[in-house]
Amino acid sequence: MSQNTQAAAAAKSKFSVRDICYAGLFAAVIAIMAQISIPMPLGVPMTMQTFAITLAAVVLGSKLSAIATLVYLALGAVGVPVLANFSGGFDKFVGPTGGFLISFPLMAYIIGLGVEHRDAFKGAFVTAVIVGTVINYVVGVAMFVVVAHSTIAVGITACVLPFIPTAIIKAVLACAIGLNLRKRIPGLKA
């Protein structure tokens, strides 16, 4: 490949080397935060993954945060122990908590869209954080109900109700820290 062809290919790329590095960095942040895990009685642990997903979305925006999340999930799916409790493997995606994992890229994308459009639409950012979180819960509960052969009421009791207070705290902290970081990281739109 000639230098002109390489330069043209690089110019057409939607992601710079910097973007790819940021996505990789946040995939690592998600993996680290996943290890902060508190077991809960009904089998769904309380982790800092959602904090890290929200943080990635706020800092990186929709596309890069979704990519960072997909990289994290791909590593976990092939068995790298990046998921909660240093686990990995495809079985985690088809287990009772698999719905939460599966919904992470969509959650990140929606929250990222909110941060990207926060100045254009009043309330877009807060709405996106709420919608992204609700989608995470809906997909997570649906998978829990199917895999655990339980009722929706049991799914909500196990997967939503105990987590609402901490979800609010994690979302507020991730948004505050993320907006502050976003202003300071080179190459990202404030």
Coordinates of N, CA, C and O in Angstrom, one line a residue:
M1 N 0.8 -1.2 0.0 CA 0.0 0.0 0.0 C 0.9 1.2 0.0 O 1.8 1.4 0.8
S2 N 0.6 2.2 -0.9 CA 1.4 3.4 -1.0 C 1.1 4.3 0.2 O 0.1 4.2 0.8
Q3 N 1.9 5.3 0.4 CA 1.7 6.2 1.5 C 0.4 7.0 1.2 O -0.3 7.3 2.2
N4 N 0.2 7.4 0.0 CA -1.1 8.2 -0.3 C -2.3 7.3 0.0 O -3.3 7.8 0.5
T5 N -2.2 6.0 -0.4 CA -3.4 5.2 -0.1 C -3.6 5.0 1.4 O -4.7 5.0 1.8
Q6 N -2.5 4.8 2.1 CA -2.6 4.7 3.6 C -3.2 6.0 4.2 O -4.0 5.9 5.1
A7 N -2.7 7.1 3.7 CA -3.2 8.4 4.2 C -4.7 8.6 3.9 O -5.5 9.1 4.7
A8 N -5.1 8.2 2.7 CA -6.5 8.3 2.3 C -7.4 7.4 3.2 O -8.5 7.7 3.6
A9 N -6.9 6.1 3.4 CA -7.6 5.2 4.3 C -7.7 5.7 5.7 O -8.8 5.6 6.3
A10 N -6.7 6.3 6.2 CA -6.7 6.9 7.5 C -7.6 8.1 7.6 O -8.3 8.2 8.6
A11 N -7.7 8.9 6.6 CA -8.6 10.0 6.6 C -10.0 9.6 6.6 O -10.9 10.3 7.1
K12 N -10.3 8.4 5.9 CA -11.7 8.0 5.8 C -12.2 7.3 7.1 O -13.3 7.1 7.3
S13 N -11.2 6.9 7.9 CA -11.6 6.2 9.2 C -12.4 7.1 10.1 O -12.0 8.3 10.2
K14 N -13.4 6.5 10.7 CA -14.2 7.4 11.6 C -13.6 7.5 13.0 O -14.0 8.4 13.7
F15 N -12.6 6.6 13.3 CA -12.0 6.7 14.6 C -10.5 6.9 14.5 O -9.9 6.2 13.7
S16 N -10.0 7.8 15.3 CA -8.6 8.1 15.3 C -7.9 7.1 16.2 O -8.6 6.4 17.0
V17 N -6.6 7.1 16.2 CA -5.9 6.3 17.2 C -6.2 6.7 18.6 O -6.4 5.9 19.5
R18 N -6.4 8.0 18.8 CA -6.7 8.5 20.1 C -8.1 7.9 20.5 O -8.2 7.5 21.7
D19 N -9.1 7.9 19.6 CA -10.4 7.4 19.9 C -10.3 5.9 20.4 O -10.9 5.5 21.3
I20 N -9.5 5.2 19.6 CA -9.4 3.7 19.9 C -8.7 3.5 21.3 O -9.1 2.7 22.0
C21 N -7.7 4.4 21.6 CA -7.1 4.3 22.9 C -8.1 4.6 24.0 O -8.1 3.9 25.0
Y22 N -8.9 5.6 23.8 CA -9.9 6.0 24.8 C -10.9 4.9 25.0 O -11.2 4.6 26.2
A23 N -11.3 4.3 23.9 CA -12.2 3.1 24.1 C -11.6 2.0 24.8 O -12.2 1.4 25.7
G24 N -10.4 1.7 24.5 CA -9.6 0.6 25.2 C -9.4 0.9 26.7 O -9.6 0.1 27.6
L25 N -9.1 2.2 27.0 CA -8.9 2.6 28.3 C -10.2 2.5 29.1 O -10.2 1.9 30.3
F26 N -11.3 2.8 28.6 CA -12.6 2.7 29.3 C -13.1 1.3 29.4 O -13.7 0.9 30.3
A27 N -12.7 0.4 28.4 CA -13.0 -1.0 28.6 C -12.3 -1.5 29.8 O -12.8 -2.3 30.6
A28 N -11.0 -1.1 30.0 CA -10.2 -1.5 31.2 C -10.9 -0.9 32.5 O -10.9 -1.6 33.5
V29 N -11.3 0.3 32.4 CA -12.0 0.9 33.6 C -13.2 0.1 34.0 O -13.5 -0.2 35.2
I30 N -14.0 -0.3 33.0 CA -15.2 -1.1 33.2 C -14.8 -2.4 33.9 O -15.4 -2.8 34.9
A31 N -13.8 -3.0 33.3 CA -13.3 -4.3 33.9 C -12.9 -4.2 35.3 O -13.1 -5.0 36.2
I32 N -12.2 -3.1 35.6 CA -11.7 -2.9 37.0 C -12.9 -2.6 38.0 O -13.0 -3.2 39.0
M33 N -13.8 -1.7 37.5 CA -15.0 -1.4 38.4 C -15.9 -2.6 38.6 O -16.6 -2.7 39.6
A34 N -15.9 -3.5 37.6 CA -16.7 -4.7 37.7 C -16.3 -5.6 38.9 O -17.1 -6.4 39.5
Q35 N -15.1 -5.4 39.3 CA -14.5 -6.3 40.4 C -15.0 -5.8 41.8 O -14.9 -6.5 42.8
I36 N -15.6 -4.6 41.8 CA -16.2 -4.1 43.1 C -17.6 -4.6 43.1 O -18.5 -4.1 42.4
S37 N -17.8 -5.7 43.8 CA -19.0 -6.5 43.8 C -19.4 -6.9 45.1 O -18.6 -7.4 45.9
I38 N -20.7 -6.7 45.4 CA -21.3 -7.1 46.7 C -22.4 -8.1 46.4 O -23.3 -7.8 45.7
P39 N -22.2 -9.3 46.9 CA -23.2 -10.4 46.7 C -24.5 -10.0 47.3 O -24.6 -9.4 48.4
M40 N -25.6 -10.3 46.6 CA -27.0 -10.0 47.2 C -27.7 -11.4 47.3 O -27.4 -12.3 46.7
P41 N -28.7 -11.4 48.2 CA -29.4 -12.7 48.5 C -30.0 -13.4 47.3 O -30.0 -14.6 47.3
L42 N -30.6 -12.7 46.4 CA -31.3 -13.4 45.3 C -30.4 -13.6 44.1 O -30.9 -14.0 43.0
G43 N -29.1 -13.5 44.2 CA -28.2 -13.9 43.1 C -27.7 -12.8 42.2 O -26.8 -13.1 41.3
V44 N -28.2 -11.6 42.3 CA -27.8 -10.5 41.4 C -26.9 -9.6 42.2 O -27.3 -9.0 43.1
P45 N -25.6 -9.6 41.9 CA -24.6 -8.9 42.8 C -24.7 -7.4 42.5 O -25.1 -7.0 41.4
M46 N -24.4 -6.6 43.5 CA -24.3 -5.1 43.3 C -22.9 -4.8 42.8 O -22.0 -5.1 43.6
T47 N -22.7 -4.3 41.6 CA -21.4 -4.0 41.1 C -21.3 -2.5 40.7 O -22.2 -1.8 40.7
M48 N -20.0 -2.2 40.4 CA -19.8 -0.8 40.0 C -19.7 -0.7 38.4 O -19.3 0.3 37.9
Q49 N -20.2 -1.8 37.8 CA -20.2 -1.8 36.3 C -21.1 -0.7 35.7 O -20.6 0.0 34.8
T50 N -22.3 -0.5 36.3 CA -23.1 0.5 35.7 C -22.6 1.9 36.0 O -22.7 2.8 35.1
F51 N -21.8 2.1 37.1 CA -21.1 3.4 37.3 C -20.1 3.6 36.2 O -20.1 4.6 35.5
A52 N -19.4 2.5 35.8 CA -18.3 2.6 34.8 C -18.9 2.8 33.4 O -18.4 3.6 32.6
I53 N -20.0 2.2 33.2 CA -20.7 2.3 31.9 C -21.2 3.7 31.7 O -21.0 4.4 30.7
T54 N -21.8 4.3 32.7 CA -22.3 5.7 32.7 C -21.2 6.6 32.6 O -21.2 7.6 31.8
L55 N -20.1 6.4 33.3 CA -18.9 7.3 33.2 C -18.4 7.2 31.8 O -18.1 8.3 31.2
A56 N -18.2 6.1 31.2 CA -17.7 6.0 29.8 C -18.6 6.7 28.9 O -18.1 7.4 28.0
A57 N -19.9 6.6 29.0 CA -20.9 7.2 28.1 C -20.8 8.7 28.2 O -20.8 9.5 27.2
V58 N -20.7 9.2 29.5 CA -20.6 10.7 29.7 C -19.3 11.2 29.1 O -19.2 12.3 28.5
V59 N -18.2 10.5 29.3 CA -16.9 11.0 28.9 C -16.7 10.8 27.4 O -16.3 11.8 26.7
L60 N -17.0 9.7 26.8 CA -16.7 9.3 25.4 C -17.8 9.6 24.5 O -17.6 9.7 23.3
G61 N -19.1 9.8 24.9 CA -20.2 10.0 24.0 C -20.7 8.6 23.5 O -20.3 7.6 24.0
S62 N -21.7 8.7 22.6 CA -22.4 7.5 22.3 C -21.6 6.4 21.6 O -21.6 5.3 22.0
K63 N -21.0 6.7 20.5 CA -20.3 5.7 19.7 C -19.1 5.1 20.4 O -18.9 3.9 20.5
L64 N -18.2 5.9 20.9 CA -17.0 5.4 21.6 C -17.3 4.6 22.9 O -16.7 3.6 23.2
S65 N -18.3 5.1 23.6 CA -18.7 4.3 24.8 C -19.3 3.0 24.5 O -19.0 2.0 25.2
A66 N -20.1 2.9 23.4 CA -20.7 1.7 23.0 C -19.5 0.7 22.6 O -19.6 -0.5 22.9
I67 N -18.6 1.2 21.9 CA -17.4 0.4 21.4 C -16.6 -0.1 22.6 O -16.3 -1.2 22.7
A68 N -16.4 0.8 23.6 CA -15.6 0.4 24.8 C -16.4 -0.7 25.5 O -15.8 -1.7 26.0
T69 N -17.7 -0.6 25.6 CA -18.5 -1.6 26.2 C -18.5 -2.9 25.5 O -18.4 -4.0 26.1
L70 N -18.5 -2.8 24.1 CA -18.5 -4.0 23.3 C -17.1 -4.7 23.5 O -17.1 -6.0 23.5
V71 N -16.0 -4.0 23.5 CA -14.7 -4.5 23.8 C -14.7 -5.3 25.1 O -14.2 -6.4 25.2
Y72 N -15.2 -4.6 26.1 CA -15.3 -5.2 27.5 C -16.0 -6.5 27.4 O -15.6 -7.6 27.9
L73 N -17.2 -6.5 26.8 CA -18.1 -7.7 26.7 C -17.4 -8.8 25.9 O -17.5 -10.0 26.2
A74 N -16.8 -8.4 24.8 CA -16.1 -9.4 23.9 C -15.0 -10.1 24.7 O -14.8 -11.4 24.7
L75 N -14.2 -9.3 25.5 CA -13.2 -10.0 26.3 C -13.8 -10.9 27.3 O -13.3 -12.0 27.5
G76 N -14.9 -10.5 28.0 CA -15.6 -11.4 28.9 C -16.1 -12.6 28.3 O -16.1 -13.7 28.8
A77 N -16.7 -12.5 27.1 CA -17.3 -13.6 26.4 C -16.3 -14.7 26.0 O -16.6 -15.9 26.0
V78 N -15.1 -14.3 25.6 CA -14.1 -15.3 25.3 C -13.3 -15.9 26.4 O -12.4 -16.7 26.3
G79 N -13.7 -15.4 27.6 CA -13.2 -16.1 28.8 C -12.2 -15.3 29.6 O -11.7 -15.7 30.7
V80 N -11.8 -14.1 29.2 CA -10.9 -13.2 29.9 C -11.7 -12.8 31.2 O -12.8 -12.4 31.2
P81 N -11.1 -13.0 32.4 CA -11.8 -12.7 33.6 C -12.0 -11.2 34.0 O -11.5 -10.7 35.0
V82 N -12.8 -10.6 33.1 CA -13.0 -9.1 33.3 C -14.4 -8.9 33.9 O -14.7 -7.7 34.3
L83 N -15.3 -9.9 33.9 CA -16.6 -9.7 34.4 C -16.6 -9.7 36.0 O -15.5 -10.0 36.5
A84 N -17.7 -9.5 36.6 CA -17.7 -9.4 38.1 C -17.1 -10.6 38.7 O -17.2 -11.8 38.2
N85 N -16.4 -10.4 39.8 CA -15.8 -11.5 40.5 C -14.7 -12.2 39.7 O -14.5 -13.5 39.8
F86 N -14.0 -11.5 38.9 CA -12.9 -12.1 38.0 C -13.4 -13.3 37.2 O -12.7 -14.3 37.1
S87 N -14.6 -13.2 36.7 CA -15.2 -14.3 35.9 C -15.2 -13.9 34.4 O -15.0 -12.7 34.0
G88 N -15.4 -14.8 33.6 CA -15.5 -14.7 32.2 C -16.1 -15.9 31.5 O -16.3 -16.9 32.2
G89 N -16.4 -15.8 30.3 CA -17.0 -16.9 29.6 C -18.4 -16.6 29.1 O -19.1 -15.8 29.6
F90 N -18.7 -17.3 28.0 CA -20.0 -17.1 27.3 C -21.2 -17.4 28.2 O -22.3 -16.8 28.1
D91 N -21.0 -18.4 29.2 CA -22.1 -18.8 30.1 C -22.6 -17.6 30.9 O -23.8 -17.6 31.3
K92 N -21.8 -16.6 31.2 CA -22.2 -15.5 31.9 C -23.3 -14.6 31.2 O -24.1 -14.0 31.8
F93 N -23.3 -14.7 29.8 CA -24.2 -14.0 29.0 C -25.6 -14.7 28.9 O -26.5 -14.0 28.5
V94 N -25.6 -15.9 29.2 CA -26.9 -16.7 29.1 C -27.4 -17.1 30.5 O -28.3 -17.8 30.6
G95 N -26.7 -16.6 31.5 CA -27.2 -16.8 32.9 C -28.1 -15.8 33.4 O -28.6 -14.9 32.6
P96 N -28.5 -15.9 34.7 CA -29.5 -15.0 35.2 C -29.2 -13.5 35.1 O -30.1 -12.7 35.0
T97 N -27.9 -13.2 35.1 CA -27.5 -11.7 35.1 C -27.0 -11.3 33.7 O -26.6 -10.2 33.4
G98 N -27.2 -12.2 32.7 CA -26.7 -12.0 31.3 C -27.4 -10.8 30.7 O -26.8 -10.1 29.8
G99 N -28.7 -10.6 31.0 CA -29.4 -9.4 30.4 C -28.8 -8.1 30.7 O -28.8 -7.2 29.9
F100 N -28.3 -8.0 31.9 CA -27.6 -6.7 32.3 C -26.4 -6.5 31.4 O -26.2 -5.4 30.9
L101 N -25.6 -7.6 31.2 CA -24.4 -7.5 30.4 C -24.8 -7.1 29.0 O -24.2 -6.2 28.4
I102 N -25.7 -7.8 28.4 CA -26.1 -7.6 27.0 C -26.6 -6.2 26.8 O -26.4 -5.7 25.7
S103 N -27.2 -5.6 27.7 CA -27.8 -4.3 27.5 C -26.8 -3.1 27.7 O -27.1 -2.0 27.4
F104 N -25.6 -3.4 28.2 CA -24.6 -2.4 28.4 C -24.3 -1.5 27.2 O -24.2 -0.3 27.4
P105 N -24.1 -2.1 26.0 CA -23.8 -1.2 24.9 C -24.9 -0.2 24.6 O -24.7 0.9 24.3
L106 N -26.1 -0.7 24.7 CA -27.3 0.1 24.4 C -27.4 1.2 25.5 O -27.7 2.4 25.2
M107 N -27.2 0.8 26.7 CA -27.2 1.8 27.8 C -26.2 2.9 27.6 O -26.5 4.1 27.7
A108 N -25.0 2.5 27.2 CA -23.9 3.5 27.0 C -24.2 4.4 25.8 O -24.0 5.6 25.9
Y109 N -24.7 3.8 24.7 CA -25.1 4.6 23.6 C -26.1 5.6 23.9 O -26.0 6.8 23.5
I110 N -27.2 5.2 24.6 CA -28.3 6.2 24.9 C -27.8 7.3 25.8 O -28.1 8.5 25.6
I111 N -27.0 6.9 26.8 CA -26.5 8.0 27.7 C -25.5 8.9 27.0 O -25.5 10.1 27.2
G112 N -24.7 8.3 26.1 CA -23.8 9.1 25.3 C -24.5 10.1 24.4 O -24.1 11.2 24.2
L113 N -25.6 9.6 23.8 CA -26.4 10.5 23.0 C -26.9 11.7 23.8 O -27.0 12.9 23.3
G114 N -27.4 11.4 25.0 CA -27.9 12.5 25.9 C -26.8 13.5 26.2 O -27.1 14.7 26.2
V115 N -25.6 13.1 26.5 CA -24.5 14.0 26.8 C -24.1 14.8 25.5 O -23.8 16.0 25.6
E116 N -24.2 14.2 24.3 CA -23.9 14.9 23.1 C -24.9 15.9 22.7 O -24.6 16.9 22.1
H117 N -26.1 15.7 23.2 CA -27.2 16.7 22.8 C -27.7 17.5 24.0 O -28.8 18.0 24.0
R118 N -27.0 17.5 25.1 CA -27.4 18.1 26.3 C -27.6 19.6 26.1 O -28.5 20.2 26.8
D119 N -26.9 20.3 25.2 CA -27.1 21.7 25.0 C -28.2 22.0 24.0 O -28.9 23.1 24.1
A120 N -28.5 21.1 23.1 CA -29.5 21.3 22.0 C -30.9 21.1 22.6 O -31.8 21.8 22.2
F121 N -31.0 20.1 23.5 CA -32.4 19.8 24.0 C -32.3 19.8 25.5 O -31.6 19.0 26.1
K122 N -33.1 20.7 26.1 CA -33.1 20.8 27.5 C -33.7 19.5 28.1 O -34.7 19.1 27.7
G123 N -32.9 19.0 29.1 CA -33.4 17.8 29.7 C -33.0 16.5 29.0 O -33.2 15.4 29.5
A124 N -32.3 16.6 27.8 CA -31.9 15.4 27.1 C -30.9 14.5 27.9 O -31.0 13.3 27.9
F125 N -30.0 15.1 28.6 CA -29.0 14.4 29.3 C -29.6 13.6 30.4 O -29.4 12.4 30.5
V126 N -30.4 14.2 31.3 CA -31.1 13.5 32.4 C -32.0 12.4 31.9 O -32.0 11.3 32.4
T127 N -32.8 12.8 30.8 CA -33.7 11.8 30.2 C -32.9 10.6 29.7 O -33.3 9.4 29.9
A128 N -31.8 10.8 29.0 CA -31.0 9.7 28.5 C -30.4 8.8 29.6 O -30.4 7.6 29.4
V129 N -30.0 9.4 30.7 CA -29.4 8.6 31.8 C -30.5 7.8 32.4 O -30.3 6.6 32.6
I130 N -31.7 8.3 32.5 CA -32.9 7.5 33.1 C -33.3 6.4 32.1 O -33.4 5.3 32.5
V131 N -33.4 6.8 30.8 CA -33.8 5.8 29.8 C -32.8 4.7 29.7 O -33.1 3.5 29.6
G132 N -31.5 5.0 29.7 CA -30.4 4.1 29.6 C -30.4 3.1 30.8 O -30.3 1.9 30.6
T133 N -30.6 3.6 31.9 CA -30.7 2.8 33.1 C -31.9 1.9 33.1 O -31.8 0.7 33.5
V134 N -33.1 2.5 32.7 CA -34.3 1.7 32.7 C -34.2 0.5 31.7 O -34.6 -0.6 32.0
I135 N -33.6 0.8 30.5 CA -33.3 -0.3 29.5 C -32.5 -1.4 30.1 O -32.7 -2.6 29.9
N136 N -31.4 -1.0 30.9 CA -30.6 -1.9 31.5 C -31.4 -2.8 32.5 O -31.2 -4.1 32.5
Y137 N -32.2 -2.2 33.2 CA -33.1 -3.0 34.2 C -34.1 -3.9 33.4 O -34.3 -5.0 33.8
V138 N -34.7 -3.3 32.4 CA -35.8 -4.1 31.7 C -35.2 -5.3 31.1 O -35.7 -6.5 31.2
V139 N -34.0 -5.2 30.3 CA -33.4 -6.3 29.7 C -32.9 -7.3 30.8 O -33.0 -8.5 30.6
G140 N -32.3 -6.7 31.8 CA -31.8 -7.6 32.9 C -32.9 -8.4 33.6 O -32.7 -9.6 33.8
V141 N -34.0 -7.8 33.9 CA -35.1 -8.5 34.6 C -35.7 -9.5 33.6 O -36.0 -10.6 34.0
A142 N -35.9 -9.2 32.3 CA -36.4 -10.1 31.4 C -35.6 -11.4 31.3 O -36.1 -12.5 31.3
M143 N -34.3 -11.2 31.2 CA -33.4 -12.4 31.1 C -33.4 -13.2 32.4 O -33.5 -14.4 32.4
F144 N -33.4 -12.5 33.6 CA -33.5 -13.1 34.9 C -34.8 -14.0 35.0 O -34.7 -15.1 35.4
V145 N -35.9 -13.4 34.6 CA -37.2 -14.1 34.6 C -37.2 -15.4 33.8 O -37.6 -16.5 34.2
V146 N -36.6 -15.2 32.5 CA -36.6 -16.4 31.6 C -35.6 -17.5 32.1 O -36.0 -18.6 32.2
V147 N -34.4 -17.1 32.5 CA -33.4 -18.1 32.9 C -33.8 -18.7 34.3 O -33.6 -19.9 34.5
A148 N -34.2 -17.9 35.2 CA -34.5 -18.4 36.6 C -35.9 -19.0 36.7 O -36.3 -19.4 37.8
H149 N -36.7 -18.9 35.6 CA -38.1 -19.5 35.6 C -38.9 -18.8 36.7 O -39.5 -19.5 37.5
S150 N -38.8 -17.5 36.9 CA -39.5 -16.8 37.9 C -40.5 -15.9 37.4 O -40.7 -15.8 36.2
T151 N -41.2 -15.2 38.3 CA -42.2 -14.3 37.9 C -41.5 -12.9 37.7 O -40.4 -12.7 38.2
I152 N -42.3 -12.0 37.1 CA -41.8 -10.6 36.9 C -41.6 -10.0 38.3 O -40.7 -9.2 38.5
A153 N -42.5 -10.2 39.2 CA -42.5 -9.6 40.5 C -41.2 -10.1 41.2 O -40.5 -9.3 41.9
V154 N -40.8 -11.4 41.1 CA -39.6 -11.8 41.7 C -38.4 -11.2 41.0 O -37.4 -10.8 41.7
G155 N -38.5 -11.1 39.7 CA -37.4 -10.4 39.0 C -37.2 -9.0 39.4 O -36.0 -8.6 39.6
I156 N -38.2 -8.3 39.5 CA -38.1 -6.9 40.0 C -37.6 -6.8 41.4 O -36.8 -6.0 41.7
T157 N -38.1 -7.7 42.3 CA -37.6 -7.7 43.7 C -36.1 -8.1 43.7 O -35.4 -7.5 44.5
A158 N -35.7 -9.0 42.9 CA -34.3 -9.4 42.9 C -33.3 -8.5 42.2 O -32.2 -8.3 42.6
C159 N -33.8 -7.9 41.1 CA -32.9 -7.1 40.2 C -33.1 -5.6 40.2 O -32.2 -4.9 39.6
V160 N -34.2 -5.1 40.8 CA -34.4 -3.7 40.7 C -34.5 -3.0 42.0 O -33.7 -2.1 42.3
L161 N -35.4 -3.4 42.8 CA -35.7 -2.7 44.1 C -34.5 -2.5 45.0 O -34.3 -1.4 45.5
P162 N -33.7 -3.5 45.2 CA -32.5 -3.3 46.1 C -31.5 -2.3 45.5 O -30.7 -1.8 46.3
F163 N -31.6 -2.1 44.2 CA -30.5 -1.3 43.6 C -30.9 0.1 43.3 O -30.0 0.9 42.8
I164 N -32.1 0.5 43.5 CA -32.5 1.9 43.1 C -31.7 2.9 43.8 O -31.2 3.9 43.2
P165 N -31.6 2.9 45.2 CA -30.8 4.0 45.8 C -29.4 4.1 45.3 O -28.9 5.2 45.0
T166 N -28.7 2.9 45.2 CA -27.3 3.0 44.7 C -27.2 3.4 43.3 O -26.3 4.0 42.9
A167 N -28.2 3.0 42.5 CA -28.2 3.4 41.1 C -28.3 4.9 40.9 O -27.6 5.4 40.1
I168 N -29.1 5.5 41.7 CA -29.2 7.0 41.7 C -27.9 7.6 42.1 O -27.4 8.5 41.4
I169 N -27.3 7.1 43.1 CA -26.0 7.7 43.6 C -24.9 7.5 42.6 O -24.2 8.4 42.2
K170 N -24.8 6.3 42.0 CA -23.8 6.0 41.0 C -24.0 6.8 39.8 O -23.0 7.3 39.2
A171 N -25.3 7.0 39.3 CA -25.5 7.8 38.1 C -25.1 9.3 38.3 O -24.5 9.9 37.5
V172 N -25.5 9.8 39.5 CA -25.1 11.2 39.8 C -23.6 11.4 39.9 O -23.1 12.4 39.3
L173 N -22.9 10.5 40.5 CA -21.5 10.6 40.6 C -20.8 10.4 39.3 O -19.9 11.2 38.9
A174 N -21.3 9.4 38.5 CA -20.7 9.2 37.2 C -20.9 10.4 36.3 O -20.0 10.8 35.5
C175 N -22.0 11.0 36.3 CA -22.3 12.2 35.5 C -21.5 13.4 35.9 O -20.9 14.1 35.1
A176 N -21.4 13.6 37.2 CA -20.6 14.8 37.7 C -19.1 14.6 37.4 O -18.4 15.5 36.9
I177 N -18.6 13.4 37.7 CA -17.1 13.1 37.4 C -16.9 13.1 35.8 O -15.9 13.7 35.3
G178 N -17.8 12.5 35.1 CA -17.7 12.4 33.7 C -17.7 13.7 32.9 O -16.9 13.9 32.0
L179 N -18.6 14.6 33.3 CA -18.6 15.9 32.7 C -17.4 16.7 33.0 O -16.9 17.4 32.1
N180 N -16.9 16.5 34.2 CA -15.6 17.2 34.5 C -14.4 16.6 33.7 O -13.6 17.4 33.2
L181 N -14.4 15.3 33.6 CA -13.3 14.7 32.8 C -13.4 15.0 31.3 O -12.4 15.3 30.7
R182 N -14.6 15.0 30.8 CA -14.9 15.3 29.4 C -14.2 16.7 29.0 O -13.7 16.8 27.9
K183 N -14.3 17.6 29.9 CA -13.7 19.0 29.6 C -12.2 18.9 29.5 O -11.6 19.8 28.9
R184 N -11.6 18.0 30.2 CA -10.2 18.0 30.4 C -9.4 17.0 29.5 O -8.2 17.1 29.4
I185 N -10.2 16.1 28.8 CA -9.5 15.1 27.9 C -9.4 15.7 26.5 O -10.4 16.1 25.9
P186 N -8.1 15.7 26.0 CA -7.9 16.2 24.7 C -8.6 15.4 23.6 O -8.7 14.2 23.7
G187 N -9.2 16.2 22.6 CA -9.8 15.5 21.5 C -11.3 15.2 21.7 O -11.9 14.7 20.8
L188 N -11.8 15.5 22.9 CA -13.3 15.2 23.1 C -14.0 16.6 23.1 O -13.5 17.5 23.6
K189 N -15.2 16.6 22.6 CA -16.0 17.8 22.6 C -16.5 18.0 24.0 O -17.1 17.1 24.6
A190 N -16.4 19.2 24.5 CA -16.8 19.5 25.9 C -18.3 19.6 25.9 O -19.1 19.3 26.7

